């Protein structure tokens, strides 16, 4: 996997020259380095091309590009970075001789298979604990806070730095999600085998199997979209930025709904917030009173449509078309690169990109239409049309409706793709209900969760490769292979 860019013969010779025990370690380091550096290199190249065209090949642009390139390449080689973390995790798992220790402690108490399983689990647990500790040892300004303490007079005041944990929370949640998937999946598979053998497998159980991944995705998407609207700090900054780009929504509209939610913006009362949406009215050439909460109860849904007219269904169709076009620009080149360079490969790439773009376009469309359903089409007829009811709808019900609906777009994807997407969003959804920063003395708990979860996944991949679902299972199997 790590040497996949080399020709098959050269790759085989290179791997044969490496001792079998060291192959997983080296594969993990190379793969970790590539995954850490490649996205940053791609971003740098795209920025360089854009700036070079704009500045007509200025020498300073080239000099800045070379300096940034060197910084990125060197940064990936630092000890407390992701590549070293991968090497310690995988290398420690394969090199630690926990089996010898366990065989002495457990001799005669368990079968050889159980001893082997426990040795794998323990060696991975230790390696995972140490590797995460290495990653967490790197200090970050975003997880520190300077506090000035006064001792009675300004001259005696001193500045203390308080450091927080949580920088690796996304990685830990990813491991925990995968471990839960392995454990629950194995228990369900055993239940199914027993029920099928006894000819008692029911349609309800079959339905549960088919809807588990979509339900995980729907629930996770709802939590993520709710957090993006009202608690954006609970999401990784890069993820928040990507959602904002895909949503293509006026930031003033988002801010207005946030102020409704916090109680700063109230219908029928002048709380000094009218200027927020009135500036939108000026830009979109709408009557100024549309943005005044004392006069417009509720705000017109046309403000939500942002220039697409008053009809909610037309706005939904327009959103789908625009989002589909935006998605194809991303998905089509990626699919073409991943397929064979012939007519059949292009057709497969086009079909795959179209399906994925339709899914993402439907996700965005269903969110916006869910907001419209709550504000205009259904909400007022169920909740009420008085000022208090309108306040309730715009304070959270409309966003909640859109958040719930958008995830069902997953049904447009293939079954295999559904599980990948469900397992991708689940850790981020879990992160929305946990603090992004927490006291440093509680960091051992995160290490324990990560080490325990990783040990479960690694032990499973070496005994039942198919149980670790999706691309991750294939990657881990190829990396851990001796």
CSV table of C-alpha atoms in Angstrom, one decimal:
chain,number,residue,atom,x,y,z
A,1,UNK,CA,0.0,0.0,0.0
A,2,UNK,CA,2.7,2.5,1.0
A,3,UNK,CA,4.8,1.7,-2.1
A,4,UNK,CA,1.9,1.6,-4.5
A,5,UNK,CA,3.5,4.3,-6.7
A,6,UNK,CA,6.4,2.0,-7.6
A,7,UNK,CA,6.2,-0.5,-10.4
A,8,UNK,CA,5.2,-4.0,-9.2
A,9,UNK,CA,8.6,-5.5,-9.7
A,10,UNK,CA,10.4,-2.7,-8.0
A,11,UNK,CA,7.9,-2.7,-5.1
A,12,UNK,CA,8.4,-6.4,-4.6
A,13,UNK,CA,12.2,-6.1,-4.5
A,14,UNK,CA,12.0,-3.2,-2.1
A,15,UNK,CA,9.7,-5.0,0.3
A,16,UNK,CA,11.8,-8.2,0.1
A,17,UNK,CA,14.9,-6.2,1.1
A,18,UNK,CA,13.2,-5.1,4.4
A,19,UNK,CA,13.0,-7.6,7.3
A,20,UNK,CA,9.4,-8.9,7.7
A,21,UNK,CA,9.1,-7.5,11.2
A,22,UNK,CA,9.9,-4.0,10.1
A,23,UNK,CA,7.7,-3.9,7.0
A,24,UNK,CA,4.5,-2.9,8.8
A,25,UNK,CA,6.4,-0.1,10.6
A,26,UNK,CA,7.8,1.3,7.4
A,27,UNK,CA,4.5,1.0,5.5
A,28,UNK,CA,2.8,2.9,8.3
A,29,UNK,CA,5.3,5.7,8.4
A,30,UNK,CA,5.3,6.2,4.6
A,31,UNK,CA,1.5,6.0,4.5
A,32,UNK,CA,1.2,8.4,7.5
A,33,UNK,CA,3.7,10.9,5.9
A,34,UNK,CA,1.8,10.8,2.5
A,35,UNK,CA,-1.6,11.3,4.2
A,36,UNK,CA,-0.3,14.2,6.3
A,37,UNK,CA,1.7,16.0,3.6
A,38,UNK,CA,-0.2,15.3,0.3
A,39,UNK,CA,-3.3,17.4,1.1
A,40,UNK,CA,-1.2,20.4,2.1
A,41,UNK,CA,1.0,20.0,-1.0
A,42,UNK,CA,-2.0,20.0,-3.2
A,43,UNK,CA,-3.4,23.1,-1.5
A,44,UNK,CA,0.0,24.8,-1.9
A,45,UNK,CA,0.3,24.0,-5.6
A,46,UNK,CA,-3.2,25.3,-6.3
A,47,UNK,CA,-2.5,28.5,-4.4
A,48,UNK,CA,0.8,28.9,-6.3
A,49,UNK,CA,-0.9,28.4,-9.7
A,50,UNK,CA,-3.6,31.0,-8.8
A,51,UNK,CA,-1.2,33.6,-7.5
A,52,UNK,CA,1.3,33.1,-10.4
A,53,UNK,CA,-1.5,33.8,-12.9
A,54,UNK,CA,-2.7,36.8,-11.0
A,55,UNK,CA,0.8,38.3,-10.4
A,56,UNK,CA,2.1,37.2,-13.8
A,57,UNK,CA,5.0,35.0,-12.6
A,58,UNK,CA,6.5,37.3,-10.0
A,59,UNK,CA,9.7,36.0,-8.5
A,60,UNK,CA,8.5,36.6,-4.9
A,61,UNK,CA,5.7,34.2,-5.5
A,62,UNK,CA,8.1,31.4,-6.6
A,63,UNK,CA,10.4,32.1,-3.6
A,64,UNK,CA,7.4,31.9,-1.2
A,65,UNK,CA,6.3,28.7,-2.8
A,66,UNK,CA,9.7,27.0,-2.4
A,67,UNK,CA,9.9,28.1,1.3
A,68,UNK,CA,6.4,26.8,2.0
A,69,UNK,CA,7.2,23.6,0.2
A,70,UNK,CA,10.3,23.0,2.3
A,71,UNK,CA,8.4,23.8,5.5
A,72,UNK,CA,5.7,21.3,4.6
A,73,UNK,CA,8.1,18.5,3.7
A,74,UNK,CA,10.2,19.0,6.8
A,75,UNK,CA,7.2,19.4,9.1
A,76,UNK,CA,6.0,15.9,8.3
A,77,UNK,CA,9.3,14.5,9.5
A,78,UNK,CA,9.0,16.0,13.0
A,79,UNK,CA,8.9,13.5,15.9
A,80,UNK,CA,5.5,14.6,17.3
A,81,UNK,CA,3.7,14.4,14.0
A,82,UNK,CA,1.2,12.0,12.5
A,83,UNK,CA,3.8,9.8,10.5
A,84,UNK,CA,5.7,9.0,13.7
A,85,UNK,CA,2.5,8.3,15.5
A,86,UNK,CA,1.5,5.8,12.8
A,87,UNK,CA,5.0,4.1,12.9
A,88,UNK,CA,4.9,3.8,16.7
A,89,UNK,CA,1.4,2.5,16.7
A,90,UNK,CA,1.8,-0.2,14.0
A,91,UNK,CA,5.5,-0.9,14.7
A,92,UNK,CA,4.8,-1.3,18.5
A,93,UNK,CA,1.9,-3.6,17.8
A,94,UNK,CA,4.0,-6.0,15.7
A,95,UNK,CA,7.3,-5.7,17.6
A,96,UNK,CA,6.1,-5.9,21.2
A,97,UNK,CA,6.6,-9.4,22.5
A,98,UNK,CA,3.6,-9.3,24.8
A,99,UNK,CA,2.8,-12.9,23.8
A,100,UNK,CA,5.9,-14.2,25.7
A,101,UNK,CA,4.8,-12.4,28.9
A,102,UNK,CA,1.2,-13.6,28.6
A,103,UNK,CA,2.2,-17.2,27.9
A,104,UNK,CA,4.1,-17.3,31.2
A,105,UNK,CA,1.2,-15.6,33.2
A,106,UNK,CA,-1.6,-17.6,31.6
A,107,UNK,CA,0.0,-20.9,30.9
A,108,UNK,CA,-2.6,-23.7,31.2
A,109,UNK,CA,-5.5,-21.2,31.8
A,110,UNK,CA,-6.5,-20.5,28.3
A,111,UNK,CA,-6.2,-22.1,24.9
A,112,UNK,CA,-3.4,-21.1,22.5
A,113,UNK,CA,-5.9,-19.1,20.3
A,114,UNK,CA,-7.1,-17.0,23.3
A,115,UNK,CA,-3.5,-16.4,24.4
A,116,UNK,CA,-2.6,-15.2,21.0
A,117,UNK,CA,-5.7,-13.0,20.9
A,118,UNK,CA,-4.9,-11.5,24.3
A,119,UNK,CA,-1.3,-10.9,23.3
A,120,UNK,CA,-2.3,-9.1,20.2
A,121,UNK,CA,-4.8,-6.9,22.1
A,122,UNK,CA,-2.3,-6.1,24.9
A,123,UNK,CA,0.6,-5.3,22.5
A,124,UNK,CA,-1.7,-3.0,20.5
A,125,UNK,CA,-3.1,-1.4,23.7
A,126,UNK,CA,0.4,-0.5,24.9
A,127,UNK,CA,1.5,0.8,21.4
A,128,UNK,CA,-1.6,2.8,21.0
A,129,UNK,CA,-1.2,4.4,24.5
A,130,UNK,CA,2.4,5.4,23.8
A,131,UNK,CA,1.7,6.6,20.3
A,132,UNK,CA,-1.1,8.9,21.3
A,133,UNK,CA,0.9,10.2,24.2
A,134,UNK,CA,3.6,11.1,21.7
A,135,UNK,CA,1.1,13.0,19.6
A,136,UNK,CA,-0.4,14.7,22.6
A,137,UNK,CA,3.0,15.9,23.8
A,138,UNK,CA,3.2,18.5,21.1
A,139,UNK,CA,2.0,21.9,22.5
A,140,UNK,CA,-0.6,23.9,20.7
A,141,UNK,CA,-1.5,27.6,21.1
A,142,UNK,CA,-5.1,26.9,20.4
A,143,UNK,CA,-5.3,24.6,23.4
A,144,UNK,CA,-3.7,27.0,25.9
A,145,UNK,CA,-4.8,30.1,27.7
A,146,UNK,CA,-2.9,32.9,29.3
A,147,UNK,CA,-4.2,34.1,32.6
A,148,UNK,CA,-3.0,37.1,34.5
A,149,UNK,CA,-3.0,36.7,38.3
A,150,UNK,CA,-2.8,39.8,40.5
A,151,UNK,CA,-1.2,39.7,44.0
A,152,UNK,CA,-2.6,43.0,45.2
A,153,UNK,CA,-0.7,45.4,43.0
A,154,UNK,CA,-0.1,45.6,39.2
A,155,UNK,CA,3.7,45.3,39.8
A,156,UNK,CA,3.3,41.9,41.4
A,157,UNK,CA,0.9,40.5,38.7
A,158,UNK,CA,2.2,37.5,36.8
A,159,UNK,CA,1.1,35.6,33.7
A,160,UNK,CA,0.4,31.9,33.8
A,161,UNK,CA,-0.3,29.6,30.9
A,162,UNK,CA,-2.9,27.0,31.3
A,163,UNK,CA,-2.8,24.1,28.9
A,164,UNK,CA,-5.8,22.0,27.9
A,165,UNK,CA,-6.3,18.6,26.3
A,166,UNK,CA,-8.5,17.7,23.4
A,167,UNK,CA,-6.3,18.2,20.4
A,168,UNK,CA,-6.5,14.5,19.5
A,169,UNK,CA,-10.2,14.1,20.3
A,170,UNK,CA,-11.2,13.6,16.7
A,171,UNK,CA,-8.7,10.8,16.3
A,172,UNK,CA,-9.9,9.1,19.5
A,173,UNK,CA,-13.6,9.4,18.5
A,174,UNK,CA,-12.7,7.8,15.1
A,175,UNK,CA,-11.1,4.9,16.8
A,176,UNK,CA,-14.0,4.5,19.3
A,177,UNK,CA,-16.5,4.6,16.5
A,178,UNK,CA,-14.7,1.9,14.6
A,179,UNK,CA,-14.4,-0.3,17.7
A,180,UNK,CA,-18.1,0.0,18.4
A,181,UNK,CA,-18.8,-0.9,14.8
A,182,UNK,CA,-16.6,-4.0,15.1
A,183,UNK,CA,-18.2,-5.2,18.4
A,184,UNK,CA,-21.8,-4.5,17.5
A,185,UNK,CA,-21.3,-5.9,14.0
A,186,UNK,CA,-19.8,-9.1,15.3
A,187,UNK,CA,-22.6,-9.6,17.9
A,188,UNK,CA,-25.2,-8.9,15.2
A,189,UNK,CA,-23.5,-11.3,12.7
A,190,UNK,CA,-23.5,-14.1,15.3
A,191,UNK,CA,-27.2,-13.5,16.1
A,192,UNK,CA,-28.0,-13.6,12.4
A,193,UNK,CA,-26.1,-16.8,11.9
A,194,UNK,CA,-28.0,-18.5,14.8
A,195,UNK,CA,-31.4,-17.2,13.6
A,196,UNK,CA,-30.8,-18.1,10.0
A,197,UNK,CA,-29.7,-21.6,11.0
A,198,UNK,CA,-32.8,-22.0,13.1
A,199,UNK,CA,-34.9,-20.5,10.2
A,200,UNK,CA,-36.2,-17.7,12.5
A,201,UNK,CA,-34.6,-14.7,10.7
A,202,UNK,CA,-37.5,-12.2,10.3
A,203,UNK,CA,-38.2,-9.3,7.9
A,204,UNK,CA,-38.0,-6.9,10.8
A,205,UNK,CA,-34.4,-8.0,11.5
A,206,UNK,CA,-33.6,-7.8,7.9
A,207,UNK,CA,-35.0,-4.3,7.8
A,208,UNK,CA,-32.9,-3.3,10.8
A,209,UNK,CA,-29.8,-4.6,9.1
A,210,UNK,CA,-30.5,-2.5,6.0
A,211,UNK,CA,-31.5,0.7,7.8
A,212,UNK,CA,-28.7,0.7,10.5
A,213,UNK,CA,-26.2,2.6,8.4
A,214,UNK,CA,-28.7,5.2,7.0
A,215,UNK,CA,-30.1,5.7,10.5
A,216,UNK,CA,-26.5,6.4,11.9
A,217,UNK,CA,-25.9,8.8,9.0
A,218,UNK,CA,-29.3,10.6,9.5
A,219,UNK,CA,-28.7,11.0,13.3
A,220,UNK,CA,-25.1,12.1,12.9
A,221,UNK,CA,-26.0,14.6,10.2
A,222,UNK,CA,-28.7,16.1,12.3
A,223,UNK,CA,-26.3,16.6,15.2
A,224,UNK,CA,-23.6,18.0,12.9
A,225,UNK,CA,-25.9,20.5,11.1
A,226,UNK,CA,-27.4,21.6,14.4
A,227,UNK,CA,-23.9,22.2,15.8
A,228,UNK,CA,-22.9,24.0,12.6
A,229,UNK,CA,-25.7,26.5,13.0
A,230,UNK,CA,-25.7,27.1,16.7
A,231,UNK,CA,-22.4,25.7,18.2
A,232,UNK,CA,-19.8,25.9,15.4
A,233,UNK,CA,-17.0,25.7,17.9
A,234,UNK,CA,-18.0,22.1,18.5
A,235,UNK,CA,-16.8,21.1,15.0
A,236,UNK,CA,-13.3,21.0,13.5
A,237,UNK,CA,-12.6,24.3,11.8
A,238,UNK,CA,-11.8,22.7,8.5
A,239,UNK,CA,-15.1,20.8,8.6
A,240,UNK,CA,-17.1,23.9,9.5
A,241,UNK,CA,-15.4,25.8,6.6
A,242,UNK,CA,-16.3,23.0,4.2
A,243,UNK,CA,-20.0,22.9,5.3
A,244,UNK,CA,-20.2,26.7,4.9
A,245,UNK,CA,-18.8,26.4,1.4
A,246,UNK,CA,-21.2,23.7,0.4
A,247,UNK,CA,-24.2,25.5,2.0
A,248,UNK,CA,-23.5,28.7,0.1
A,249,UNK,CA,-25.6,30.7,2.5
A,250,UNK,CA,-25.4,34.4,3.4
A,251,UNK,CA,-23.7,34.6,6.8
A,252,UNK,CA,-26.2,37.2,7.9
A,253,UNK,CA,-29.1,34.8,7.6
A,254,UNK,CA,-27.2,32.2,9.7
A,255,UNK,CA,-26.4,34.9,12.3
A,256,UNK,CA,-30.1,35.9,12.4
A,257,UNK,CA,-31.2,32.4,13.2
A,258,UNK,CA,-28.5,32.1,15.8
A,259,UNK,CA,-29.8,35.3,17.5
A,260,UNK,CA,-33.3,33.9,17.4
A,261,UNK,CA,-32.0,30.8,19.1
A,262,UNK,CA,-30.1,32.8,21.8
A,263,UNK,CA,-33.1,35.2,22.4
A,264,UNK,CA,-31.3,38.3,21.2
A,265,UNK,CA,-33.7,38.7,18.3
A,266,UNK,CA,-37.4,38.7,19.2
A,267,UNK,CA,-40.5,39.2,17.0
A,268,UNK,CA,-42.6,42.2,18.0
A,269,UNK,CA,-39.8,43.8,20.1
A,270,UNK,CA,-37.1,46.3,19.1
A,271,UNK,CA,-33.9,44.7,20.5
A,272,UNK,CA,-31.6,46.6,18.2
A,273,UNK,CA,-31.1,43.7,15.8
A,274,UNK,CA,-33.1,45.1,12.8
A,275,UNK,CA,-29.9,46.2,10.9
A,276,UNK,CA,-28.7,42.6,10.5
A,277,UNK,CA,-31.3,41.5,8.0
A,278,UNK,CA,-32.0,45.0,6.7
A,279,UNK,CA,-28.5,45.0,5.2
A,280,UNK,CA,-29.5,41.9,3.3
A,281,UNK,CA,-32.7,43.6,2.1
A,282,UNK,CA,-30.6,46.5,0.8
A,283,UNK,CA,-28.2,44.1,-1.1
A,284,UNK,CA,-31.0,42.0,-2.5
A,285,UNK,CA,-33.2,45.0,-3.3
A,286,UNK,CA,-36.1,44.0,-1.0
A,287,UNK,CA,-38.2,46.4,1.1
A,288,UNK,CA,-36.3,47.4,4.3
A,289,UNK,CA,-39.3,46.5,6.5
A,290,UNK,CA,-38.7,42.8,5.6
A,291,UNK,CA,-35.7,42.9,7.9
A,292,UNK,CA,-37.5,44.6,10.8
A,293,UNK,CA,-38.7,42.1,13.5
A,294,UNK,CA,-41.2,44.6,14.8
A,295,UNK,CA,-43.0,44.8,11.4
A,296,UNK,CA,-42.2,41.5,9.6
A,297,UNK,CA,-43.6,38.6,11.7
A,298,UNK,CA,-42.3,36.3,10.5
A,299,UNK,CA,-39.5,37.2,8.1
A,300,UNK,CA,-40.4,36.4,4.6
A,301,UNK,CA,-39.2,32.9,3.4
A,302,UNK,CA,-37.9,34.8,0.3
A,303,UNK,CA,-35.0,35.9,2.6
A,304,UNK,CA,-34.2,32.3,3.2
A,305,UNK,CA,-34.3,31.7,-0.6
A,306,UNK,CA,-31.7,34.6,-1.1
A,307,UNK,CA,-32.9,35.9,-4.4
A,308,UNK,CA,-34.7,32.8,-5.9
A,309,UNK,CA,-38.1,34.3,-5.5
A,310,UNK,CA,-40.9,33.5,-3.0
A,311,UNK,CA,-41.7,29.9,-4.1
A,312,UNK,CA,-40.2,27.3,-1.7
A,313,UNK,CA,-40.3,24.5,-4.3
A,314,UNK,CA,-38.6,26.5,-7.0
A,315,UNK,CA,-35.9,27.5,-4.5
A,316,UNK,CA,-35.4,23.8,-3.6
A,317,UNK,CA,-35.0,22.9,-7.3
A,318,UNK,CA,-32.6,25.8,-7.9
A,319,UNK,CA,-30.6,24.7,-4.9
A,320,UNK,CA,-30.4,21.1,-6.2
A,321,UNK,CA,-29.1,22.3,-9.6
A,322,UNK,CA,-26.5,24.6,-8.2
A,323,UNK,CA,-25.3,22.1,-5.6
A,324,UNK,CA,-25.1,19.3,-8.2
A,325,UNK,CA,-22.9,21.5,-10.4
A,326,UNK,CA,-20.7,22.4,-7.5
A,327,UNK,CA,-20.4,18.8,-6.4
A,328,UNK,CA,-19.5,17.5,-9.9
A,329,UNK,CA,-16.6,19.9,-10.1
A,330,UNK,CA,-15.2,18.1,-7.1
A,331,UNK,CA,-16.3,14.5,-7.6
A,332,UNK,CA,-15.7,14.0,-11.4
A,333,UNK,CA,-12.0,14.7,-11.5
A,334,UNK,CA,-11.4,12.5,-8.4
A,335,UNK,CA,-13.4,9.7,-9.9
A,336,UNK,CA,-11.6,10.0,-13.3
A,337,UNK,CA,-8.2,9.8,-11.5
A,338,UNK,CA,-9.2,6.7,-9.6
A,339,UNK,CA,-10.5,4.8,-12.7
A,340,UNK,CA,-8.8,3.1,-15.7
A,341,UNK,CA,-8.1,5.6,-18.5
A,342,UNK,CA,-10.4,4.1,-21.1
A,343,UNK,CA,-14.0,4.5,-22.2
A,344,UNK,CA,-15.4,2.0,-19.7
A,345,UNK,CA,-13.4,3.7,-16.9
A,346,UNK,CA,-14.7,7.1,-17.9
A,347,UNK,CA,-18.3,5.8,-17.9
A,348,UNK,CA,-17.9,4.3,-14.5
A,349,UNK,CA,-16.3,7.5,-13.2
A,350,UNK,CA,-19.1,9.6,-14.6
A,351,UNK,CA,-21.8,7.4,-13.1
A,352,UNK,CA,-20.1,7.3,-9.7
A,353,UNK,CA,-19.6,11.1,-9.7
A,354,UNK,CA,-23.2,11.7,-10.7
A,355,UNK,CA,-24.5,9.5,-7.9
A,356,UNK,CA,-22.3,11.2,-5.3
A,357,UNK,CA,-23.2,14.6,-6.6
A,358,UNK,CA,-26.9,13.8,-6.5
A,359,UNK,CA,-26.5,12.7,-2.9
A,360,UNK,CA,-24.7,15.8,-1.8
A,361,UNK,CA,-27.1,18.1,-3.8
A,362,UNK,CA,-30.1,16.3,-2.2
A,363,UNK,CA,-28.5,16.7,1.2
A,364,UNK,CA,-28.3,20.5,0.8
A,365,UNK,CA,-31.7,20.7,-0.9
A,366,UNK,CA,-33.5,18.7,1.8
A,367,UNK,CA,-31.9,20.9,4.5
A,368,UNK,CA,-33.2,24.1,3.0
A,369,UNK,CA,-36.6,22.7,2.1
A,370,UNK,CA,-36.9,21.3,5.7
A,371,UNK,CA,-36.4,24.9,6.9
A,372,UNK,CA,-39.1,26.1,4.5
A,373,UNK,CA,-41.5,23.3,5.5
A,374,UNK,CA,-41.2,24.4,9.2
A,375,UNK,CA,-41.5,28.1,8.4
A,376,UNK,CA,-44.1,28.2,5.7
A,377,UNK,CA,-45.6,24.9,4.4
A,378,UNK,CA,-46.4,22.8,7.5
A,379,UNK,CA,-45.0,24.4,10.7
A,380,UNK,CA,-47.5,27.4,11.0
A,381,UNK,CA,-50.5,25.0,10.4
A,382,UNK,CA,-49.4,22.7,13.2
A,383,UNK,CA,-47.7,24.9,15.8
A,384,UNK,CA,-49.6,28.2,15.2
A,385,UNK,CA,-49.4,31.5,13.4
A,386,UNK,CA,-49.2,33.9,16.4
A,387,UNK,CA,-46.1,35.7,17.3
A,388,UNK,CA,-45.1,33.2,20.1
A,389,UNK,CA,-45.4,30.3,17.6
A,390,UNK,CA,-43.4,32.1,14.9
A,391,UNK,CA,-40.7,32.8,17.5
A,392,UNK,CA,-40.5,29.1,18.4
A,393,UNK,CA,-40.2,28.1,14.8
A,394,UNK,CA,-37.4,30.5,14.0
A,395,UNK,CA,-35.6,29.8,17.3
A,396,UNK,CA,-34.8,26.3,16.4
A,397,UNK,CA,-37.6,24.2,15.0
A,398,UNK,CA,-36.9,25.3,11.4
A,399,UNK,CA,-33.2,24.4,11.7
A,400,UNK,CA,-34.1,21.2,13.5
A,401,UNK,CA,-36.5,20.2,10.7
A,402,UNK,CA,-33.8,20.8,8.0
A,403,UNK,CA,-31.2,19.0,10.1
A,404,UNK,CA,-33.4,15.9,10.4
A,405,UNK,CA,-34.4,15.8,6.7
A,406,UNK,CA,-31.1,16.3,5.0
A,407,UNK,CA,-29.5,13.0,6.1
A,408,UNK,CA,-32.1,10.9,4.3
A,409,UNK,CA,-30.3,11.8,1.0
A,410,UNK,CA,-28.0,8.8,1.9
A,411,UNK,CA,-30.6,6.5,0.4
A,412,UNK,CA,-29.4,7.7,-3.1
A,413,UNK,CA,-26.0,6.1,-2.5
A,414,UNK,CA,-25.1,2.4,-2.9
A,415,UNK,CA,-25.1,0.2,0.2
A,416,UNK,CA,-21.3,0.0,0.4
A,417,UNK,CA,-21.1,3.8,0.2
A,418,UNK,CA,-23.7,4.2,2.9
A,419,UNK,CA,-21.6,2.4,5.5
A,420,UNK,CA,-18.5,4.5,4.6
A,421,UNK,CA,-20.4,7.8,4.9
A,422,UNK,CA,-22.1,6.6,8.2
A,423,UNK,CA,-18.7,5.7,9.7
A,424,UNK,CA,-17.2,9.0,8.4
A,425,UNK,CA,-19.8,11.3,10.1
A,426,UNK,CA,-20.4,9.4,13.3
A,427,UNK,CA,-17.2,10.5,15.1
A,428,UNK,CA,-17.9,14.1,14.2
A,429,UNK,CA,-21.4,13.8,15.5
A,430,UNK,CA,-20.0,12.4,18.8
A,431,UNK,CA,-17.7,15.4,19.0
A,432,UNK,CA,-20.6,17.8,19.0
A,433,UNK,CA,-21.8,16.5,22.4
A,434,UNK,CA,-18.3,16.4,24.0
A,435,UNK,CA,-16.1,19.4,25.0
A,436,UNK,CA,-13.5,20.3,22.5
A,437,UNK,CA,-11.1,21.3,25.3
A,438,UNK,CA,-10.9,19.7,28.7
A,439,UNK,CA,-8.5,19.8,31.7
A,440,UNK,CA,-5.1,18.2,31.1
A,441,UNK,CA,-5.3,15.9,34.1
A,442,UNK,CA,-8.2,14.1,32.4
A,443,UNK,CA,-6.2,13.3,29.3
A,444,UNK,CA,-5.4,9.7,30.5
A,445,UNK,CA,-9.1,8.9,30.0
A,446,UNK,CA,-8.9,9.8,26.3
A,447,UNK,CA,-5.7,7.7,26.0
A,448,UNK,CA,-7.4,4.7,27.5
A,449,UNK,CA,-10.4,5.0,25.2
A,450,UNK,CA,-8.1,5.3,22.2
A,451,UNK,CA,-5.8,2.4,23.2
A,452,UNK,CA,-8.8,0.1,24.1
A,453,UNK,CA,-10.6,0.9,20.8
A,454,UNK,CA,-7.5,0.6,18.6
A,455,UNK,CA,-6.6,-2.7,20.3
A,456,UNK,CA,-10.1,-4.0,19.4
A,457,UNK,CA,-9.8,-3.0,15.8
A,458,UNK,CA,-6.3,-4.3,15.3
A,459,UNK,CA,-7.0,-7.6,16.9
A,460,UNK,CA,-10.1,-8.0,14.8
A,461,UNK,CA,-8.3,-7.1,11.5
A,462,UNK,CA,-5.7,-9.9,12.1
A,463,UNK,CA,-8.4,-12.5,12.8
A,464,UNK,CA,-11.4,-11.4,10.7
A,465,UNK,CA,-10.5,-8.8,8.1
A,466,UNK,CA,-14.0,-8.4,6.7
A,467,UNK,CA,-15.4,-7.4,10.1
A,468,UNK,CA,-13.5,-4.0,9.9
A,469,UNK,CA,-15.7,-2.5,7.2
A,470,UNK,CA,-14.9,-0.2,4.4
A,471,UNK,CA,-11.6,1.3,3.1
A,472,UNK,CA,-10.0,1.3,6.6
A,473,UNK,CA,-10.2,-2.5,6.7
A,474,UNK,CA,-8.3,-2.9,3.5
A,475,UNK,CA,-5.7,-0.3,4.5
A,476,UNK,CA,-5.0,-1.8,7.9
A,477,UNK,CA,-4.8,-5.3,6.4
A,478,UNK,CA,-2.2,-4.3,3.8
A,479,UNK,CA,-0.2,-2.3,6.4
A,480,UNK,CA,-0.1,-5.0,9.1
A,481,UNK,CA,0.8,-7.7,6.6
A,482,UNK,CA,4.3,-9.0,7.3
